[in-house]
Amino acid sequence: MSERLQPGDVAPAFTLPDADGNEISLSDHKGRKVIVYFYPAALTPGCTKQACDFTDNLEVLAGAGYDVIGISPDAPEKLAKFREKESLKVTLLADPDKKVTEAYAAYGEKKNYGKTYMGVIRSTIIVDEEGKVERALYNVRATGHVAKIIKDLDI
């Protein structure tokens, strides 16, 4: 497990396949701010709500200079189904071996109903135009999180 990222840290570089199998890198977004969010699984209620929230607010975020990338351990084919079913507009990337998720400290011990297990920690990392971490938010809620980001960033 990696140390949690802190503001000012260099965001770990990554290249992952999107829902169509195209390779997308963080460096492709140099010069723009990027909201990178990690979620446990496509097509589940909480993750669907979160992805729809980002999609619904994408114009506002893009207008303020932010790109949005969602990363999960799902295969590209499942991400494509998720995108189609929910009409998602955010970029969804597949991280099946969880290397990027771990590099961003978004994978670790979770507790649910008294059981402890390893899994994706719902997290949002905001990266500035220079590739540095502006904000690192861990254990965020699926619902209401996007509105909070917009408020916190004064968008």
mmCIF file of C-alpha atoms in Angstrom:
data_model
loop_
_atom_site.group_PDB
_atom_site.id
_atom_site.type_symbol
_atom_site.label_atom_id
_atom_site.label_comp_id
_atom_site.label_asym_id
_atom_site.label_seq_id
_atom_site.Cartn_x
_atom_site.Cartn_y
_atom_site.Cartn_z
ATOM 1 C CA MET A 1 0.000 0.000 0.000
ATOM 2 C CA SER A 2 1.308 3.423 -0.970
ATOM 3 C CA GLU A 3 1.384 6.475 1.235
ATOM 4 C CA ARG A 4 -1.616 8.699 0.638
ATOM 5 C CA LEU A 5 -0.872 11.529 -1.742
ATOM 6 C CA GLN A 6 -0.543 15.047 -0.375
ATOM 7 C CA PRO A 7 -0.960 18.440 -2.061
ATOM 8 C CA GLY A 8 2.274 19.317 -3.854
ATOM 9 C CA ASP A 9 3.211 15.683 -4.607
ATOM 10 C CA VAL A 10 3.844 14.801 -8.243
ATOM 11 C CA ALA A 11 0.850 12.785 -9.434
ATOM 12 C CA PRO A 12 1.976 9.275 -10.451
ATOM 13 C CA ALA A 13 2.128 8.959 -14.243
ATOM 14 C CA PHE A 14 -0.141 6.389 -15.846
ATOM 15 C CA THR A 15 -1.232 4.962 -19.182
ATOM 16 C CA LEU A 16 -4.360 2.792 -19.131
ATOM 17 C CA PRO A 17 -6.893 1.538 -21.693
ATOM 18 C CA ASP A 18 -10.222 3.354 -21.933
ATOM 19 C CA ALA A 19 -13.623 1.754 -22.606
ATOM 20 C CA ASP A 20 -12.698 1.460 -26.309
ATOM 21 C CA GLY A 21 -9.237 0.003 -25.658
ATOM 22 C CA ASN A 22 -7.393 3.253 -26.511
ATOM 23 C CA GLU A 23 -4.381 4.043 -24.334
ATOM 24 C CA ILE A 24 -4.885 7.216 -22.284
ATOM 25 C CA SER A 25 -2.091 8.817 -20.257
ATOM 26 C CA LEU A 26 -2.141 11.437 -17.558
ATOM 27 C CA SER A 27 0.484 13.295 -19.628
ATOM 28 C CA ASP A 28 -2.107 13.642 -22.444
ATOM 29 C CA HIS A 29 -3.782 16.222 -20.166
ATOM 30 C CA LYS A 30 -0.685 18.364 -19.449
ATOM 31 C CA GLY A 31 -1.693 22.008 -19.242
ATOM 32 C CA ARG A 32 -5.202 21.149 -17.986
ATOM 33 C CA LYS A 33 -6.414 20.354 -14.517
ATOM 34 C CA VAL A 34 -7.562 16.766 -14.103
ATOM 35 C CA ILE A 35 -9.967 15.222 -11.616
ATOM 36 C CA VAL A 36 -8.921 11.573 -11.302
ATOM 37 C CA TYR A 37 -11.425 9.543 -9.348
ATOM 38 C CA PHE A 38 -11.182 5.909 -8.282
ATOM 39 C CA TYR A 39 -14.286 3.779 -7.827
ATOM 40 C CA PRO A 40 -14.742 0.095 -6.921
ATOM 41 C CA ALA A 41 -16.919 -1.286 -9.737
ATOM 42 C CA ALA A 42 -18.847 -0.207 -12.818
ATOM 43 C CA LEU A 43 -22.588 -0.895 -12.946
ATOM 44 C CA THR A 44 -23.051 -0.827 -9.151
ATOM 45 C CA PRO A 45 -25.473 1.666 -7.520
ATOM 46 C CA GLY A 46 -22.972 3.959 -5.768
ATOM 47 C CA CYS A 47 -20.482 4.016 -8.622
ATOM 48 C CA THR A 48 -23.283 4.668 -11.116
ATOM 49 C CA LYS A 49 -24.530 7.620 -9.037
ATOM 50 C CA GLN A 50 -21.012 9.056 -8.826
ATOM 51 C CA ALA A 51 -20.285 8.622 -12.564
ATOM 52 C CA CYS A 52 -23.659 10.179 -13.473
ATOM 53 C CA ASP A 53 -22.935 13.115 -11.129
ATOM 54 C CA PHE A 54 -19.604 13.739 -12.861
ATOM 55 C CA THR A 55 -21.290 13.429 -16.286
ATOM 56 C CA ASP A 56 -24.102 15.814 -15.272
ATOM 57 C CA ASN A 57 -21.527 18.391 -14.143
ATOM 58 C CA LEU A 58 -18.966 17.809 -16.891
ATOM 59 C CA GLU A 59 -19.757 21.044 -18.758
ATOM 60 C CA VAL A 60 -19.329 23.090 -15.570
ATOM 61 C CA LEU A 61 -16.054 21.320 -14.729
ATOM 62 C CA ALA A 62 -14.712 21.488 -18.309
ATOM 63 C CA GLY A 63 -15.661 25.160 -18.467
ATOM 64 C CA ALA A 64 -13.474 25.727 -15.403
ATOM 65 C CA GLY A 65 -10.576 23.906 -17.097
ATOM 66 C CA TYR A 66 -10.979 20.430 -15.585
ATOM 67 C CA ASP A 67 -10.916 17.068 -17.365
ATOM 68 C CA VAL A 68 -12.492 14.123 -15.520
ATOM 69 C CA ILE A 69 -11.099 10.575 -15.532
ATOM 70 C CA GLY A 70 -12.695 7.663 -13.658
ATOM 71 C CA ILE A 71 -10.518 4.615 -12.916
ATOM 72 C CA SER A 72 -11.694 1.179 -11.743
ATOM 73 C CA PRO A 73 -10.392 -2.404 -11.856
ATOM 74 C CA ASP A 74 -13.044 -3.282 -14.477
ATOM 75 C CA ALA A 75 -12.142 -4.552 -17.952
ATOM 76 C CA PRO A 76 -12.592 -2.125 -20.892
ATOM 77 C CA GLU A 77 -15.592 -4.163 -22.130
ATOM 78 C CA LYS A 78 -17.420 -3.656 -18.834
ATOM 79 C CA LEU A 79 -16.566 0.065 -18.907
ATOM 80 C CA ALA A 80 -18.058 0.291 -22.414
ATOM 81 C CA LYS A 81 -21.288 -1.328 -21.142
ATOM 82 C CA PHE A 82 -21.324 1.060 -18.184
ATOM 83 C CA ARG A 83 -20.822 4.073 -20.465
ATOM 84 C CA GLU A 84 -23.560 2.981 -22.885
ATOM 85 C CA LYS A 85 -26.091 1.975 -20.228
ATOM 86 C CA GLU A 86 -25.721 5.222 -18.242
ATOM 87 C CA SER A 87 -24.862 7.610 -21.155
ATOM 88 C CA LEU A 88 -21.636 8.588 -19.399
ATOM 89 C CA LYS A 89 -19.464 11.337 -20.867
ATOM 90 C CA VAL A 90 -16.471 11.063 -18.515
ATOM 91 C CA THR A 91 -13.362 9.160 -19.578
ATOM 92 C CA LEU A 92 -13.363 5.714 -17.945
ATOM 93 C CA LEU A 93 -10.085 3.823 -17.645
ATOM 94 C CA ALA A 94 -9.436 0.165 -16.817
ATOM 95 C CA ASP A 95 -6.869 -0.730 -14.149
ATOM 96 C CA PRO A 96 -7.423 -4.502 -13.732
ATOM 97 C CA ASP A 97 -4.061 -5.137 -12.020
ATOM 98 C CA LYS A 98 -4.706 -2.115 -9.730
ATOM 99 C CA LYS A 99 -1.157 -0.755 -10.214
ATOM 100 C CA VAL A 100 -2.353 2.818 -10.779
ATOM 101 C CA THR A 101 -5.004 2.519 -8.057
ATOM 102 C CA GLU A 102 -2.254 1.425 -5.640
ATOM 103 C CA ALA A 103 0.140 4.185 -6.806
ATOM 104 C CA TYR A 104 -2.555 6.715 -5.878
ATOM 105 C CA ALA A 105 -3.126 4.964 -2.510
ATOM 106 C CA ALA A 106 -6.720 4.267 -3.542
ATOM 107 C CA TYR A 107 -6.459 0.558 -2.760
ATOM 108 C CA GLY A 108 -6.312 -0.761 0.759
ATOM 109 C CA GLU A 109 -8.100 -2.081 3.791
ATOM 110 C CA LYS A 110 -11.836 -1.458 3.956
ATOM 111 C CA LYS A 111 -14.455 -2.354 6.518
ATOM 112 C CA ASN A 112 -18.043 -3.267 5.705
ATOM 113 C CA TYR A 113 -20.577 -4.814 8.045
ATOM 114 C CA GLY A 114 -17.825 -5.675 10.518
ATOM 115 C CA LYS A 115 -15.678 -7.484 7.929
ATOM 116 C CA THR A 116 -12.245 -6.216 6.912
ATOM 117 C CA TYR A 117 -11.073 -6.793 3.339
ATOM 118 C CA MET A 118 -8.860 -5.260 0.639
ATOM 119 C CA GLY A 119 -10.518 -3.152 -2.035
ATOM 120 C CA VAL A 120 -10.696 0.093 -3.958
ATOM 121 C CA ILE A 121 -11.069 3.089 -1.656
ATOM 122 C CA ARG A 122 -13.388 5.621 -3.290
ATOM 123 C CA SER A 123 -10.971 8.520 -3.794
ATOM 124 C CA THR A 124 -10.619 11.702 -5.829
ATOM 125 C CA ILE A 125 -7.284 13.274 -6.688
ATOM 126 C CA ILE A 126 -7.239 16.709 -8.293
ATOM 127 C CA VAL A 127 -4.117 17.265 -10.399
ATOM 128 C CA ASP A 128 -3.016 20.752 -11.504
ATOM 129 C CA GLU A 129 -1.742 21.798 -14.948
ATOM 130 C CA GLU A 130 1.832 20.944 -13.947
ATOM 131 C CA GLY A 131 0.970 17.374 -12.924
ATOM 132 C CA LYS A 132 1.106 18.055 -9.187
ATOM 133 C CA VAL A 133 -1.545 16.997 -6.667
ATOM 134 C CA GLU A 134 -3.747 19.966 -5.773
ATOM 135 C CA ARG A 135 -6.106 17.986 -3.518
ATOM 136 C CA ALA A 136 -6.267 14.350 -2.407
ATOM 137 C CA LEU A 137 -9.617 13.184 -1.039
ATOM 138 C CA TYR A 138 -9.949 9.645 0.332
ATOM 139 C CA ASN A 139 -12.972 7.645 1.516
ATOM 140 C CA VAL A 140 -15.343 10.018 -0.249
ATOM 141 C CA ARG A 141 -19.079 9.376 -0.528
ATOM 142 C CA ALA A 142 -20.571 8.414 -3.880
ATOM 143 C CA THR A 143 -23.498 10.791 -3.399
ATOM 144 C CA GLY A 144 -23.022 14.545 -3.129
ATOM 145 C CA HIS A 145 -19.277 14.327 -3.699
ATOM 146 C CA VAL A 146 -19.248 16.138 -7.072
ATOM 147 C CA ALA A 147 -21.276 19.054 -5.667
ATOM 148 C CA LYS A 148 -18.779 19.302 -2.790
ATOM 149 C CA ILE A 149 -15.815 19.381 -5.232
ATOM 150 C CA ILE A 150 -17.469 22.145 -7.275
ATOM 151 C CA LYS A 151 -18.113 24.140 -4.092
ATOM 152 C CA ASP A 152 -14.593 23.555 -2.691
ATOM 153 C CA LEU A 153 -12.969 24.585 -5.991
ATOM 154 C CA ASP A 154 -15.143 27.716 -6.228
ATOM 155 C CA ILE A 155 -16.450 26.724 -9.658
#
